[in-house]
Structures are given as C-alpha cells and as structure tokens.
Amino acid sequence: MSAPEKIILADGAALANAAAARLITELVDAQAARGQAHIVLTGGSNGGALLKAVAASPARDVVDWTRVDLWWGDERFLPAGDAERNETQAREYLLDALPLEPKRVHVMAPSDGTYGDDVDAAAAAYAAELEAAGNPAFDVLMLGVGPDGHVASLFPGHPGYAVTSGTVIAVRESPKPPPVRISLTLGAIGNARQVWLLAGGEGKAEAVAGALGDVDLPAGAVRGTERTLWLLDRAAASKL
Ligand SMILES: O=C1O[C@H](COP(=O)(O)O)[C@@H](O)[C@H](O)[C@H]1O
C-alpha cells in the first residue's frame, strides 16, 4: 500500500496533458520491464480529457499499442454503442485511432450482448476474464473522482463500496444514472501497481478535500501497491 501523493496542475487542460504524458511514459516503462502493459481506463470528464490528450500527442507512437491490454474500472450497463457507455466514449476519443490487438481490449459486456440484461452474469464474466489473464497487477489504473467522492461505480454508502471479496460486482440503483452498472471492487483496484485519481474543476474540490482528509469516501480508500497519485487542477485542490 502506498501513501497518497498529489500533483497540482494549473487547469483542466494542463491536467489532461500532464496525465497523458505520464501515461505514455509508464506504458513504455512497463513494456520495457515486462514486455507488455495492463492499464485500466476510467469514464467521466477527466478520464475522457486524458484520452483525447493521448490521441493528440505525437509521443503516443512510442508505445507498442499491440502489446497493451486495456481494462475498464467500471461500465454503465447499456446497449452496445450507447453514447453513455464508457467504452463508446473511449473508442471515440482514442481507441479507434490506435493499432490495438482486439483480444487485448477487455470491455465489460453491454446490456444487449452475450449475457443480455443479466448484469450479474456480465459482472461474473468480467471477473472470469480477469482470472483467465492471471488477475494482472495493472501497471496504471485510472479513476475519475465524482463530486460525491465515488470512484469507478463504487459510491459512498452504497452496498458495492462495502464488498470485500471478488474482483467485479454488479451495481444496482446507482445514485448516478444509469442505475445499473458493473464495477471493479476495492480489492481489484488495490491490485494495481499505480492508482491515479484524476480530478479537475471546482465541483470536485469538496470530494478531494474529504477523501484526502478524514471523510470515509471511496476516493480516499483506494491505493496502489507502488503508487497512489492524485492528479488535480488548482480548482479541484482549492479546498485542501
Ligand atoms: O459515472 C462515472 O463517473 C465517474 C466520474 O465522472 P466525472 O464526469 O465526474 O469525472 C467516472 O470515473 C466513472 O468511470 C463513470 O462511470
């Protein structure tokens, strides 16, 4: 378990660009050390901005994208291609522009896929996919931070936040729409070498101060085994 560290950037654009540059470097380092890299993507505003910044960076071509495994920290359980799915947004912002190996793109099932609307089966299938890959120690796991302090689809006071076993859960009655989701558990998140929490804008300031203070929030409970890094802009850090 690593103690939280903070890096504070001037604004949202600087946050996205700094995180993108850092991600590209970590991918190159992971591939040099282990021949491949496993990263976990997040949905949300800051996660989306980061993906767009990677797409815009000429440095992205130094990564061998055919040897990158992509996972998701959570997904909104909606039909394939729905604009609100984290997968759909990630493909549009970055993935469609990369020479990825399709079998290394580990999407959480949509609500009209192999498991239909059975979210429990879809969550179990993702856990099985992780297990088949050896439950990898993710090189970098990125998390957006909601204004309420949620990360992935683990919400404060919601049953999923209290789950202590397994790697993937089905989430129902999410306080943020859509109500049905799939999420990594705290345990699975804690298997990452590096956990990065991305928060930009004034709307995140309360959650950031609470999570880095003494409020019991999912964002404050996550840790990487080697590094736990908060990437903030000045507005999100304004209440620290
Ligand atoms: O619904 C979600 O929200 C969080 C945070 O999103 P943001 O827009 O407030 O940054 C995101 O991290 C998560 O992946 C997503 O499903």
Coordinates of N, CA, C and O and ligand atoms in Angstrom, one line a residue, residues 41-47 73-76 86 143-147 150-153 155 176-178 181 198 204, ligand 1:
L41 N -8.9 1.9 -17.8 CA -9.4 3.2 -18.1 C -10.6 3.5 -17.2 O -11.2 2.7 -16.7
T42 N -10.8 4.8 -17.2 CA -12.0 5.3 -16.4 C -12.9 6.1 -17.4 O -12.4 6.6 -18.4
G43 N -14.1 6.2 -17.0 CA -15.0 7.1 -17.8 C -15.0 8.4 -17.1 O -14.1 8.7 -16.3
G44 N -15.9 9.3 -17.5 CA -16.1 10.6 -16.8 C -15.3 11.7 -17.5 O -14.5 11.4 -18.5
S45 N -15.5 12.9 -17.1 CA -14.9 14.1 -17.8 C -13.4 14.1 -17.8 O -12.8 14.3 -18.8
N46 N -12.8 13.9 -16.7 CA -11.3 14.0 -16.7 C -10.7 12.8 -17.4 O -9.6 12.9 -18.1
G47 N -11.2 11.6 -17.2 CA -10.7 10.4 -17.9 C -10.9 10.6 -19.5 O -10.0 10.3 -20.2
G73 N -12.4 0.2 -15.4 CA -12.7 0.2 -13.9 C -14.2 0.1 -13.7 O -14.6 -0.4 -12.6
D74 N -15.0 0.6 -14.6 CA -16.4 0.4 -14.4 C -17.1 0.7 -15.8 O -16.4 1.2 -16.7
E75 N -18.3 0.3 -15.9 CA -19.1 0.5 -17.1 C -20.5 0.7 -16.8 O -21.1 0.2 -15.8
R76 N -21.1 1.5 -17.6 CA -22.6 1.8 -17.5 C -23.3 0.7 -18.3 O -22.9 0.5 -19.5
N86 N -18.9 4.0 -21.2 CA -17.5 4.4 -21.1 C -16.7 3.8 -22.3 O -15.8 4.5 -22.8
L143 N -8.7 6.5 -12.3 CA -10.0 6.7 -11.7 C -10.4 8.1 -11.8 O -9.7 9.0 -11.4
G144 N -11.6 8.4 -12.4 CA -12.2 9.7 -12.2 C -12.8 9.8 -10.8 O -13.0 8.8 -10.1
V145 N -12.9 11.0 -10.3 CA -13.5 11.2 -8.9 C -14.8 12.0 -9.1 O -14.8 13.1 -9.6
G146 N -15.9 11.4 -8.7 CA -17.2 12.1 -8.8 C -17.3 13.2 -7.7 O -16.5 13.1 -6.7
P147 N -18.2 14.1 -7.9 CA -18.4 15.2 -6.9 C -18.8 14.7 -5.5 O -18.6 15.3 -4.5
H150 N -17.2 9.4 -5.3 CA -17.2 8.0 -5.9 C -16.0 7.8 -6.8 O -15.5 8.8 -7.4
V151 N -15.6 6.6 -7.0 CA -14.6 6.2 -8.0 C -15.2 4.9 -8.6 O -15.9 4.1 -8.0
A152 N -14.8 4.7 -9.9 CA -15.4 3.6 -10.7 C -16.9 3.7 -10.5 O -17.5 4.8 -10.5
S153 N -17.6 2.6 -10.1 CA -19.0 2.7 -9.7 C -19.2 2.3 -8.3 O -20.1 1.6 -7.9
F155 N -19.9 3.9 -4.9 CA -20.5 5.1 -4.4 C -20.5 5.1 -2.8 O -20.7 4.1 -2.2
K176 N -26.0 7.7 -9.3 CA -25.7 8.5 -10.6 C -26.2 7.7 -11.7 O -25.9 6.5 -11.8
P177 N -27.0 8.2 -12.6 CA -27.5 7.4 -13.8 C -26.4 7.0 -14.7 O -25.3 7.7 -14.7
P178 N -26.5 5.9 -15.4 CA -27.7 5.0 -15.3 C -27.6 4.1 -14.1 O -26.5 3.9 -13.5
R181 N -24.9 -0.8 -13.4 CA -23.5 -0.7 -13.8 C -22.7 -1.9 -13.4 O -23.2 -2.8 -12.7
L198 N -8.0 11.2 -10.9 CA -8.0 12.4 -11.7 C -9.2 13.3 -11.3 O -10.3 12.8 -11.3
K204 N -15.3 19.3 -7.9 CA -14.6 18.2 -7.3 C -13.9 18.5 -5.9 O -13.4 17.7 -5.3
Ligands
LIG1 O1 -20.2 7.7 -14.0 C1 -19.0 7.8 -13.8 O2 -18.5 8.8 -13.2 C2 -17.1 8.9 -12.7 C3 -16.7 10.3 -12.5 O3 -17.1 11.1 -13.7 P1 -16.9 12.6 -13.8 O4 -17.6 13.0 -15.1 O5 -17.5 13.3 -12.6 O6 -15.4 12.9 -13.9 C4 -16.2 8.1 -13.6 O7 -15.0 8.0 -13.1 C5 -16.8 6.7 -13.9 O8 -16.0 5.9 -14.7 C6 -18.1 6.8 -14.6 O9 -18.7 5.6 -14.9

